[in-house]
Every structure is written in structure tokens, then in C-alpha cells.
Coordinates of C-alpha atoms in Angstrom, one line a residue:
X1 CA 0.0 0.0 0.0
X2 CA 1.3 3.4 -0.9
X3 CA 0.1 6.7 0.9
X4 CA 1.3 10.3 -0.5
X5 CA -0.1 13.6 0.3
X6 CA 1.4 17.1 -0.5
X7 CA 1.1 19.9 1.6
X8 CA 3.1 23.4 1.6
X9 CA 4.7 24.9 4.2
X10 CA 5.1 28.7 4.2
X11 CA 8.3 30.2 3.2
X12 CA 8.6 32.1 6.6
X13 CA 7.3 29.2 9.0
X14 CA 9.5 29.0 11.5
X15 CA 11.7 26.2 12.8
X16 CA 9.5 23.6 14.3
X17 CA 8.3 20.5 15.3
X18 CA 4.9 18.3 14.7
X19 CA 3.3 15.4 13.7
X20 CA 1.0 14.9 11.0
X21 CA -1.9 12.0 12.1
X22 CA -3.4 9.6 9.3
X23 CA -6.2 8.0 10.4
X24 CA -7.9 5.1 8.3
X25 CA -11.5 5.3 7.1
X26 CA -13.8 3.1 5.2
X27 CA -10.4 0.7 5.1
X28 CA -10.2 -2.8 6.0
X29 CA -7.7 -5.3 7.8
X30 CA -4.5 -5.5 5.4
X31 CA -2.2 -7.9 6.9
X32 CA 1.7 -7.1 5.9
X33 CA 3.6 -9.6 7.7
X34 CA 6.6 -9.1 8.8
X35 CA 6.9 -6.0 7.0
X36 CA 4.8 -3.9 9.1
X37 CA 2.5 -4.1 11.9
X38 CA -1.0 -4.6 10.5
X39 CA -3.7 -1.8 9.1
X40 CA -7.0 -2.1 10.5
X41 CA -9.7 0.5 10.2
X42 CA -9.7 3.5 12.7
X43 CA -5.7 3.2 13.4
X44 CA -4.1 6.6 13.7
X45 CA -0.5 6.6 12.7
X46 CA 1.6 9.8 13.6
X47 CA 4.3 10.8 11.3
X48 CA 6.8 13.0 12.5
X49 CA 7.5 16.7 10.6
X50 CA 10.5 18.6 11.0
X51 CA 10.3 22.1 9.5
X52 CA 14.1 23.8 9.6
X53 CA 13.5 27.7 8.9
X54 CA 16.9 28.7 7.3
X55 CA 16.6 32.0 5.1
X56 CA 20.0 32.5 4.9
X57 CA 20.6 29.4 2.6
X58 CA 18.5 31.1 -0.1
X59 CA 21.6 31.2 -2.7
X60 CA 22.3 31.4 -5.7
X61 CA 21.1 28.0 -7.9
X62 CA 23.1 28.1 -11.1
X63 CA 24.6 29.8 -13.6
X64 CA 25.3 33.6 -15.0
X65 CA 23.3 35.2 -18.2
X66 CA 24.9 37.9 -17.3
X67 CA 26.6 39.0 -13.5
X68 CA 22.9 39.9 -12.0
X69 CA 22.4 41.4 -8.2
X70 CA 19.3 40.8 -7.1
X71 CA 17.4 42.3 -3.8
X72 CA 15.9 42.0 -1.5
X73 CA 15.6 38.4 -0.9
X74 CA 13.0 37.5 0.8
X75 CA 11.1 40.7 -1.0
X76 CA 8.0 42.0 0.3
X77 CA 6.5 44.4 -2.7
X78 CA 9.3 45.4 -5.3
X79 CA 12.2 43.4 -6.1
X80 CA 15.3 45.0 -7.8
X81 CA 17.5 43.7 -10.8
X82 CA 20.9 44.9 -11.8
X83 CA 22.0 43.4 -14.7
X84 CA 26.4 44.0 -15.6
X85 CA 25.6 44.1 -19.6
X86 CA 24.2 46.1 -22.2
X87 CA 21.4 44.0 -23.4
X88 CA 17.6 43.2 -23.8
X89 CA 16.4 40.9 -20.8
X90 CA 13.3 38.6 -20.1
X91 CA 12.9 38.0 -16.4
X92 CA 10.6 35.4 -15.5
X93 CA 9.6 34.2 -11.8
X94 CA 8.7 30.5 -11.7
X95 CA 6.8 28.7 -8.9
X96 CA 8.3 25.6 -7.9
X97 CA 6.1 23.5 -10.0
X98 CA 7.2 25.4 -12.9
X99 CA 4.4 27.0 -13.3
X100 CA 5.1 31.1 -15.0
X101 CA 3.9 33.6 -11.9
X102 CA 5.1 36.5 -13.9
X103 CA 7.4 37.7 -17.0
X104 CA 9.1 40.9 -17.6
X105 CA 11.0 42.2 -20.8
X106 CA 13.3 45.3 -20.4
X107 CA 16.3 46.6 -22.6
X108 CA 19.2 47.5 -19.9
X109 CA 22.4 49.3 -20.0
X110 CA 25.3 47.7 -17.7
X111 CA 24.9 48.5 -14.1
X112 CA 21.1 49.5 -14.3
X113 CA 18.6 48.5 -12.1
X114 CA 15.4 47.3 -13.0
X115 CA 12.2 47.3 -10.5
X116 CA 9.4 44.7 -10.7
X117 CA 6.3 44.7 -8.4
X118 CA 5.0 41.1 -9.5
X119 CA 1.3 40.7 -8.1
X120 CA 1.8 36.8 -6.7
X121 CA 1.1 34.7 -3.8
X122 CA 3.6 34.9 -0.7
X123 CA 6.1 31.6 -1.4
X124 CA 9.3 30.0 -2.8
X125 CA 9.8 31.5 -6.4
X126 CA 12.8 30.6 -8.8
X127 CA 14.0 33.7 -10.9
X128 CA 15.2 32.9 -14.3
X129 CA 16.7 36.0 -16.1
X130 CA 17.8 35.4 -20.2
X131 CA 19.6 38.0 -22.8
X132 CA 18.1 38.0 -25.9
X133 CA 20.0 34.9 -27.4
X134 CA 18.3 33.0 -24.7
X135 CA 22.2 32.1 -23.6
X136 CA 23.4 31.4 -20.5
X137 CA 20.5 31.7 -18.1
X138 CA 20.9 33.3 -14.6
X139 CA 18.9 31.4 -12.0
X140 CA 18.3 32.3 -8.1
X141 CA 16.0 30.9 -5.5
X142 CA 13.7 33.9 -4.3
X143 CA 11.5 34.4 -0.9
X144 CA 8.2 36.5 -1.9
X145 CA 6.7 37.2 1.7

């Protein structure tokens, strides 16, 4: 028997401990052997959670389109993009699932800044940044609280 459920935790939960119950419903006696004690209906099995808060290991994830600096991280409203190359650039923040939150397109001079305030959910977002080639993406992990 196989059980998976997903559930999120929020990007500023805080280091904790828990325990997440399963209870059985509508199941009946499954008899496992000497694999595992036996499932009846009703059982409550806790599973233990750990939750480790660590902001400080958001860091870069790979790679360099260009040198980019990118703050603040986590980011509350607007989030700031400096770019070290002349060039047109498409920013796009990913959700974990790969899913596009939201996409910007500017044309940038080395060393300017550009400011984004993308209207998404608080959570973990990965920041992809591409020249115009599509070359070399620049990747980091972001915090939007």
C-alpha cells in the first residue's frame, strides 16, 4: 500500500516541530507480515514533521546570463534587478512547479537596475533572467513574503 499527500509549508514558517496524524477510514484489515504491523480501520499513525527555517541558505542555484544582483531576498513588494551588460532581458519568476507567476521584458544598460512589483502569492519562487540569445541563463532561488 502506498500513501502520498502534499502539503506546503510557508516560506517564513518557523523552525518547528509536529506530527501529521493519518487516520484510516472506510479501510479494512491489510495484513503485511513481517513487513509492518498490521492496518485495520480507525488506526491513527503519527508521522513526524520537521520544519528547519533557514533563510539564509536562499543562494544562488546556477549559472550567469549575465553577473545579475538581485534584492531584497526575501522581497515584500518590489524586487530590484541589476544586470552588468548592455542587453535586452526577459525575467521570469517561476513557482516551484514550474508554473510562469510572472514575466518581464526590459532593454538594460550595464549596471542599471530594473524594478518589478509582481502581483503573486507569498512563497518560494525561482528567478530565471535570459539575454536576448536565450544564452546562459541566470537562475536564483527567491523568498516573496
Amino acid at each position: 500500500m502506498e500513501i502520498s499527500h502534499r502539503f506546503a509549508v510557508p516560506a517564513d514558517a518557523p523552525t518547528s516541530q509536529g506530527r501529521l496524524r493519518v487516520i484510516y477510514q472506510n479501510a479494512w484489515k491489510w495484513n503485511y507480515g513481517p513487513f509492518m504491523q498490521d492496518i485495520h480501520e480507525g488506526m491513527a499513525y503519527d508521522i513526524p514533521v520537521h520544519v528547519k527555517a533557514d533563510p539564509a541558505s536562499v543562494t544562488d542555484i546556477s549559472g550567469s546570463a549575465a553577473d545579475i544582483t538581485v534584492y531584497p531576498n526575501p522581497f515584500a513588494e518590489t524586487l530590484h534587478i541589476t544586470v552588468a551588460a548592455d542587453g535586452d532581458y526577459t525575467f521570469s519568476l517561476l513557482s516551484l512547479q514550474g508554473a510562469c507567476a510572472a514575466q518581464f521584458q526590459a532593454r538594460l544598460t550595464a549596471g542599471e537596475t530594473f524594478s518589478c512589483s509582481p502581483r503573486i502569492p507569498s512563497g518560494v519562487y525561482i528567478l530565471t533572467v535570459t539575454d536576448a540569445d536565450g544564452s546562459s541563463p541566470a537562475v536564483r532561488k527567491l523568498i516573496h513574503r
